Amino acid sequence: MCIDVCRAYADPIPPLSSLDASYSGLLVLGGSMDADSDDAHPWLAVTRERIAQAAEAGIPTLGICLGHQLAAMALGGTVERSPFGLTVGVHQVTWEPEVLFDPLMRLLAGDDRALHWHRDVVGELPEGAVKLAGSIDGQVQAARFAPTVWGVQFHPEVDAAAVAVWANESVDELEQIGRSVDDVVATATFAENELIKTWQPLAFGFARLVRERAAAVAPGGTRGGVIPTPRPWSA
């Protein structure tokens, strides 16, 4: 599987025609800006547009943290400031029963921990969206926003080295919530192996959906060019 990286703040975002013809999946990662700060970051609006277009085209899409929030907004949901302020560290994620039938996250149906670094959260879900996981305070931690669009508020992709970079760039913010660089990094380091084991199935599952779509739309594909709708799990 080949991956093209588009730094939306610096690189041209591919048009839908290119996305649909050249790519079989869309992964939207995080960032420190607010999901609706379009004036300062015009590429946010374009990213939301691409997510909506990918949903319409049936392209498997996964949003992480900011990407999760952008996906919610793109499809009609809302994003708001968390009443609990900045959330940093390794915290519990509790899966909803609906996850057992989800084509991407069905193998994650347990009480798991995840790495968090955010101050905004999804407020209202888009119409037809399914909440797949939440936190103890009721915030949406994972959702299926459309048949081929998912989002997670936490960071399954981040290791302790990345956390160290973020922490050293956020000393004042951490002090405001009673945390230090050392304790945040230590927590991430201690949990790193656990988090890798927990979230690898998410990466593998998304890669599977991307490959299925690639096979469906390839010339001479075994599915005759019909784009598959991810199938729900059945025992």
mmCIF file of C-alpha atoms in Angstrom:
data_model
loop_
_atom_site.group_PDB
_atom_site.id
_atom_site.type_symbol
_atom_site.label_atom_id
_atom_site.label_comp_id
_atom_site.label_asym_id
_atom_site.label_seq_id
_atom_site.Cartn_x
_atom_site.Cartn_y
_atom_site.Cartn_z
ATOM 1 C CA MET A 1 0.000 0.000 0.000
ATOM 2 C CA CYS A 2 1.356 3.424 -1.003
ATOM 3 C CA ILE A 3 0.673 6.520 1.091
ATOM 4 C CA ASP A 4 0.848 10.089 -0.194
ATOM 5 C CA VAL A 5 1.212 12.749 2.507
ATOM 6 C CA CYS A 6 -0.496 16.096 1.932
ATOM 7 C CA ARG A 7 0.369 18.812 4.435
ATOM 8 C CA ALA A 8 -2.808 20.776 3.931
ATOM 9 C CA TYR A 9 -1.378 23.952 5.460
ATOM 10 C CA ALA A 10 1.371 24.015 2.813
ATOM 11 C CA ASP A 11 0.468 21.654 -0.035
ATOM 12 C CA PRO A 12 -2.385 21.867 -2.562
ATOM 13 C CA ILE A 13 -5.210 19.561 -1.490
ATOM 14 C CA PRO A 14 -6.038 17.161 -4.347
ATOM 15 C CA PRO A 15 -9.405 17.796 -6.018
ATOM 16 C CA LEU A 16 -12.114 15.173 -5.700
ATOM 17 C CA SER A 17 -11.511 13.968 -9.260
ATOM 18 C CA SER A 18 -7.940 13.112 -8.298
ATOM 19 C CA LEU A 19 -9.005 11.727 -4.932
ATOM 20 C CA ASP A 20 -11.599 9.434 -6.476
ATOM 21 C CA ALA A 21 -9.426 8.288 -9.376
ATOM 22 C CA SER A 22 -6.051 7.995 -7.676
ATOM 23 C CA TYR A 23 -6.746 7.179 -4.039
ATOM 24 C CA SER A 24 -8.682 4.478 -2.233
ATOM 25 C CA GLY A 25 -8.735 6.047 1.225
ATOM 26 C CA LEU A 26 -8.470 9.342 3.081
ATOM 27 C CA LEU A 27 -6.803 9.773 6.485
ATOM 28 C CA VAL A 28 -7.146 13.198 8.122
ATOM 29 C CA LEU A 29 -4.836 13.760 11.083
ATOM 30 C CA GLY A 30 -4.718 16.274 13.916
ATOM 31 C CA GLY A 31 -3.560 19.821 14.473
ATOM 32 C CA SER A 32 -3.463 22.481 17.159
ATOM 33 C CA MET A 33 -5.966 24.843 15.506
ATOM 34 C CA ASP A 34 -9.728 24.909 16.059
ATOM 35 C CA ALA A 35 -11.796 23.028 13.503
ATOM 36 C CA ASP A 36 -13.681 26.192 12.510
ATOM 37 C CA SER A 37 -10.773 28.663 12.393
ATOM 38 C CA ASP A 38 -11.141 29.117 8.635
ATOM 39 C CA ASP A 39 -10.012 32.755 8.576
ATOM 40 C CA ALA A 40 -6.583 31.875 9.933
ATOM 41 C CA HIS A 41 -6.426 28.499 8.198
ATOM 42 C CA PRO A 42 -8.364 28.548 4.896
ATOM 43 C CA TRP A 43 -7.382 24.958 4.127
ATOM 44 C CA LEU A 44 -9.732 23.736 6.877
ATOM 45 C CA ALA A 45 -12.779 24.524 4.730
ATOM 46 C CA VAL A 46 -11.245 22.708 1.769
ATOM 47 C CA THR A 47 -10.480 19.709 3.968
ATOM 48 C CA ARG A 48 -14.070 19.568 5.212
ATOM 49 C CA GLU A 49 -15.256 19.762 1.608
ATOM 50 C CA ARG A 50 -13.014 16.849 0.623
ATOM 51 C CA ILE A 51 -14.324 14.780 3.538
ATOM 52 C CA ALA A 52 -17.909 15.419 2.461
ATOM 53 C CA GLN A 53 -17.030 14.524 -1.132
ATOM 54 C CA ALA A 54 -15.233 11.370 -0.010
ATOM 55 C CA ALA A 55 -18.318 10.362 1.963
ATOM 56 C CA GLU A 56 -20.501 10.872 -1.104
ATOM 57 C CA ALA A 57 -18.096 8.836 -3.250
ATOM 58 C CA GLY A 58 -17.849 6.005 -0.722
ATOM 59 C CA ILE A 59 -14.124 6.488 -0.115
ATOM 60 C CA PRO A 60 -13.062 5.028 3.260
ATOM 61 C CA THR A 61 -12.151 7.986 5.470
ATOM 62 C CA LEU A 62 -10.750 8.152 8.993
ATOM 63 C CA GLY A 63 -10.332 11.369 10.966
ATOM 64 C CA ILE A 64 -8.091 11.590 14.025
ATOM 65 C CA CYS A 65 -8.534 14.322 16.665
ATOM 66 C CA LEU A 66 -8.859 17.475 14.527
ATOM 67 C CA GLY A 67 -9.679 15.193 11.604
ATOM 68 C CA HIS A 68 -12.474 13.643 13.688
ATOM 69 C CA GLN A 69 -13.886 17.098 14.383
ATOM 70 C CA LEU A 70 -13.586 18.175 10.744
ATOM 71 C CA ALA A 71 -15.445 15.045 9.642
ATOM 72 C CA ALA A 72 -18.258 15.770 12.084
ATOM 73 C CA MET A 73 -18.591 19.347 10.819
ATOM 74 C CA ALA A 74 -18.309 18.327 7.173
ATOM 75 C CA LEU A 75 -21.312 16.041 7.501
ATOM 76 C CA GLY A 76 -23.541 18.336 9.546
ATOM 77 C CA GLY A 77 -22.398 17.908 13.143
ATOM 78 C CA THR A 78 -20.964 20.451 15.557
ATOM 79 C CA VAL A 79 -17.726 20.953 17.478
ATOM 80 C CA GLU A 80 -17.493 22.766 20.798
ATOM 81 C CA ARG A 81 -15.013 23.601 23.525
ATOM 82 C CA SER A 82 -14.867 20.859 26.129
ATOM 83 C CA PRO A 83 -16.253 22.031 29.483
ATOM 84 C CA PHE A 84 -13.347 20.169 31.063
ATOM 85 C CA GLY A 85 -10.705 22.175 29.209
ATOM 86 C CA LEU A 86 -7.512 20.679 27.856
ATOM 87 C CA THR A 87 -7.422 16.884 28.132
ATOM 88 C CA VAL A 88 -3.950 15.369 28.053
ATOM 89 C CA GLY A 89 -2.721 11.890 28.846
ATOM 90 C CA VAL A 90 -3.825 8.280 28.759
ATOM 91 C CA HIS A 91 -7.511 7.878 29.579
ATOM 92 C CA GLN A 92 -10.216 5.248 29.367
ATOM 93 C CA VAL A 93 -12.374 4.811 26.272
ATOM 94 C CA THR A 94 -15.622 2.882 26.669
ATOM 95 C CA TRP A 95 -17.150 1.269 23.609
ATOM 96 C CA GLU A 96 -20.854 1.369 22.863
ATOM 97 C CA PRO A 97 -22.714 -1.867 21.975
ATOM 98 C CA GLU A 98 -23.037 -0.616 18.383
ATOM 99 C CA VAL A 99 -19.318 -1.139 17.841
ATOM 100 C CA LEU A 100 -19.920 -4.890 17.625
ATOM 101 C CA PHE A 101 -21.601 -4.318 14.259
ATOM 102 C CA ASP A 102 -19.185 -1.732 12.898
ATOM 103 C CA PRO A 103 -17.123 -2.791 9.863
ATOM 104 C CA LEU A 104 -14.024 -0.891 11.034
ATOM 105 C CA MET A 105 -13.991 -0.923 14.819
ATOM 106 C CA ARG A 106 -15.727 -4.193 15.647
ATOM 107 C CA LEU A 107 -12.487 -5.767 16.915
ATOM 108 C CA LEU A 108 -12.072 -2.992 19.497
ATOM 109 C CA ALA A 109 -15.095 -3.844 21.634
ATOM 110 C CA GLY A 110 -13.620 -3.538 25.120
ATOM 111 C CA ASP A 111 -12.751 -0.928 27.712
ATOM 112 C CA ASP A 112 -9.486 0.395 26.351
ATOM 113 C CA ARG A 113 -7.135 3.255 27.102
ATOM 114 C CA ALA A 114 -6.064 5.824 24.551
ATOM 115 C CA LEU A 115 -3.757 8.817 24.328
ATOM 116 C CA HIS A 116 -5.598 12.144 24.393
ATOM 117 C CA TRP A 117 -4.510 15.691 23.589
ATOM 118 C CA HIS A 118 -7.426 17.999 22.839
ATOM 119 C CA ARG A 119 -9.569 20.837 24.151
ATOM 120 C CA ASP A 120 -12.420 20.641 21.629
ATOM 121 C CA VAL A 121 -14.894 17.796 21.204
ATOM 122 C CA VAL A 122 -17.731 16.808 18.902
ATOM 123 C CA GLY A 123 -20.997 18.220 20.232
ATOM 124 C CA GLU A 124 -23.923 17.143 18.073
ATOM 125 C CA LEU A 125 -23.400 14.192 15.761
ATOM 126 C CA PRO A 126 -24.446 14.467 12.119
ATOM 127 C CA GLU A 127 -27.837 13.023 11.271
ATOM 128 C CA GLY A 128 -27.557 9.256 10.938
ATOM 129 C CA ALA A 129 -24.157 9.075 12.639
ATOM 130 C CA VAL A 130 -23.475 6.361 15.200
ATOM 131 C CA LYS A 131 -21.562 6.942 18.423
ATOM 132 C CA LEU A 132 -19.152 4.047 18.828
ATOM 133 C CA ALA A 133 -17.224 5.049 21.945
ATOM 134 C CA GLY A 134 -17.287 7.638 24.685
ATOM 135 C CA SER A 135 -15.397 8.765 27.755
ATOM 136 C CA ILE A 136 -16.496 8.692 31.368
ATOM 137 C CA ASP A 137 -17.672 12.306 31.041
ATOM 138 C CA GLY A 138 -19.895 11.429 28.077
ATOM 139 C CA GLN A 139 -17.826 12.962 25.296
ATOM 140 C CA VAL A 140 -17.816 11.311 21.872
ATOM 141 C CA GLN A 141 -14.536 9.447 21.453
ATOM 142 C CA ALA A 142 -15.309 7.492 18.290
ATOM 143 C CA ALA A 143 -18.098 7.642 15.733
ATOM 144 C CA ARG A 144 -19.169 6.457 12.335
ATOM 145 C CA PHE A 145 -20.298 9.666 10.685
ATOM 146 C CA ALA A 146 -21.357 8.077 7.378
ATOM 147 C CA PRO A 147 -21.214 4.539 5.933
ATOM 148 C CA THR A 148 -17.530 4.978 4.987
ATOM 149 C CA VAL A 149 -16.443 7.821 7.302
ATOM 150 C CA TRP A 150 -15.147 7.356 10.855
ATOM 151 C CA GLY A 151 -13.499 9.543 13.456
ATOM 152 C CA VAL A 152 -11.682 9.130 16.763
ATOM 153 C CA GLN A 153 -11.040 11.983 19.189
ATOM 154 C CA PHE A 154 -7.918 10.390 20.641
ATOM 155 C CA HIS A 155 -4.526 9.685 19.045
ATOM 156 C CA PRO A 156 -3.983 6.012 18.136
ATOM 157 C CA GLU A 157 -1.109 7.001 15.828
ATOM 158 C CA VAL A 158 1.142 8.767 18.344
ATOM 159 C CA ASP A 159 4.114 7.335 20.233
ATOM 160 C CA ALA A 160 5.962 8.639 23.283
ATOM 161 C CA ALA A 161 8.512 10.485 21.141
ATOM 162 C CA ALA A 162 5.755 12.547 19.521
ATOM 163 C CA VAL A 163 4.209 13.237 22.923
ATOM 164 C CA ALA A 164 7.574 14.545 24.109
ATOM 165 C CA VAL A 165 7.654 17.032 21.220
ATOM 166 C CA TRP A 166 4.113 18.209 21.938
ATOM 167 C CA ALA A 167 4.763 18.487 25.660
ATOM 168 C CA ASN A 168 7.889 20.573 25.218
ATOM 169 C CA GLU A 169 5.908 22.922 22.970
ATOM 170 C CA SER A 170 3.099 23.217 25.547
ATOM 171 C CA VAL A 171 4.839 23.838 28.875
ATOM 172 C CA ASP A 172 2.603 26.731 29.939
ATOM 173 C CA GLU A 173 -0.618 24.960 28.952
ATOM 174 C CA LEU A 174 0.399 21.857 30.866
ATOM 175 C CA GLU A 175 1.217 23.886 33.963
ATOM 176 C CA GLN A 176 -2.269 25.407 33.838
ATOM 177 C CA ILE A 177 -3.819 21.954 34.245
ATOM 178 C CA GLY A 178 -1.322 20.806 36.851
ATOM 179 C CA ARG A 179 0.802 18.673 34.547
ATOM 180 C CA SER A 180 4.480 18.767 33.656
ATOM 181 C CA VAL A 181 6.448 17.716 30.619
ATOM 182 C CA ASP A 182 8.126 14.942 32.580
ATOM 183 C CA ASP A 183 4.963 13.346 33.912
ATOM 184 C CA VAL A 184 3.109 13.539 30.582
ATOM 185 C CA VAL A 185 6.022 11.934 28.743
ATOM 186 C CA ALA A 186 6.492 9.316 31.459
ATOM 187 C CA THR A 187 2.828 8.332 31.263
ATOM 188 C CA ALA A 188 2.986 7.970 27.484
ATOM 189 C CA THR A 189 6.227 6.002 27.664
ATOM 190 C CA PHE A 190 4.882 3.608 30.290
ATOM 191 C CA ALA A 191 1.715 2.952 28.257
ATOM 192 C CA GLU A 192 3.323 2.852 24.806
ATOM 193 C CA ASN A 193 3.393 -0.930 24.299
ATOM 194 C CA GLU A 194 -0.155 -1.269 25.615
ATOM 195 C CA LEU A 195 -1.392 1.439 23.256
ATOM 196 C CA ILE A 196 0.331 -0.075 20.224
ATOM 197 C CA LYS A 197 -1.261 -3.455 20.926
ATOM 198 C CA THR A 198 -4.664 -1.877 21.531
ATOM 199 C CA TRP A 199 -4.825 0.276 18.413
ATOM 200 C CA GLN A 200 -3.061 -1.820 15.774
ATOM 201 C CA PRO A 201 -6.395 -3.474 14.861
ATOM 202 C CA LEU A 202 -7.760 -0.040 13.960
ATOM 203 C CA ALA A 203 -4.900 0.544 11.514
ATOM 204 C CA PHE A 204 -5.225 -2.934 10.043
ATOM 205 C CA GLY A 205 -8.991 -2.590 9.753
ATOM 206 C CA PHE A 206 -8.776 0.717 7.915
ATOM 207 C CA ALA A 207 -6.123 -0.680 5.578
ATOM 208 C CA ARG A 208 -8.448 -3.593 4.816
ATOM 209 C CA LEU A 209 -11.297 -1.258 3.837
ATOM 210 C CA VAL A 210 -8.945 0.758 1.631
ATOM 211 C CA ARG A 211 -7.727 -2.387 -0.132
ATOM 212 C CA GLU A 212 -11.304 -3.560 -0.666
ATOM 213 C CA ARG A 213 -12.176 -0.283 -2.339
ATOM 214 C CA ALA A 214 -9.018 -0.391 -4.462
ATOM 215 C CA ALA A 215 -9.915 -3.889 -5.640
ATOM 216 C CA ALA A 216 -13.478 -2.849 -6.426
ATOM 217 C CA VAL A 217 -12.615 0.119 -8.628
ATOM 218 C CA ALA A 218 -9.533 -1.331 -10.343
ATOM 219 C CA PRO A 219 -9.907 -2.173 -14.053
ATOM 220 C CA GLY A 220 -10.894 -5.806 -14.237
ATOM 221 C CA GLY A 221 -11.563 -5.832 -10.505
ATOM 222 C CA THR A 222 -13.215 -8.904 -9.101
ATOM 223 C CA ARG A 223 -16.255 -6.895 -8.054
ATOM 224 C CA GLY A 224 -16.888 -5.536 -11.520
ATOM 225 C CA GLY A 225 -16.191 -1.952 -10.510
ATOM 226 C CA VAL A 226 -18.911 -1.887 -7.859
ATOM 227 C CA ILE A 227 -17.705 -0.010 -4.794
ATOM 228 C CA PRO A 228 -18.465 -2.152 -1.739
ATOM 229 C CA THR A 229 -20.337 -0.800 1.240
ATOM 230 C CA PRO A 230 -18.439 -1.939 4.348
ATOM 231 C CA ARG A 231 -20.305 -4.920 5.678
ATOM 232 C CA PRO A 232 -21.472 -5.104 9.286
ATOM 233 C CA TRP A 233 -20.165 -7.854 11.478
ATOM 234 C CA SER A 234 -22.292 -10.937 11.963
ATOM 235 C CA ALA A 235 -21.354 -13.791 14.244
#
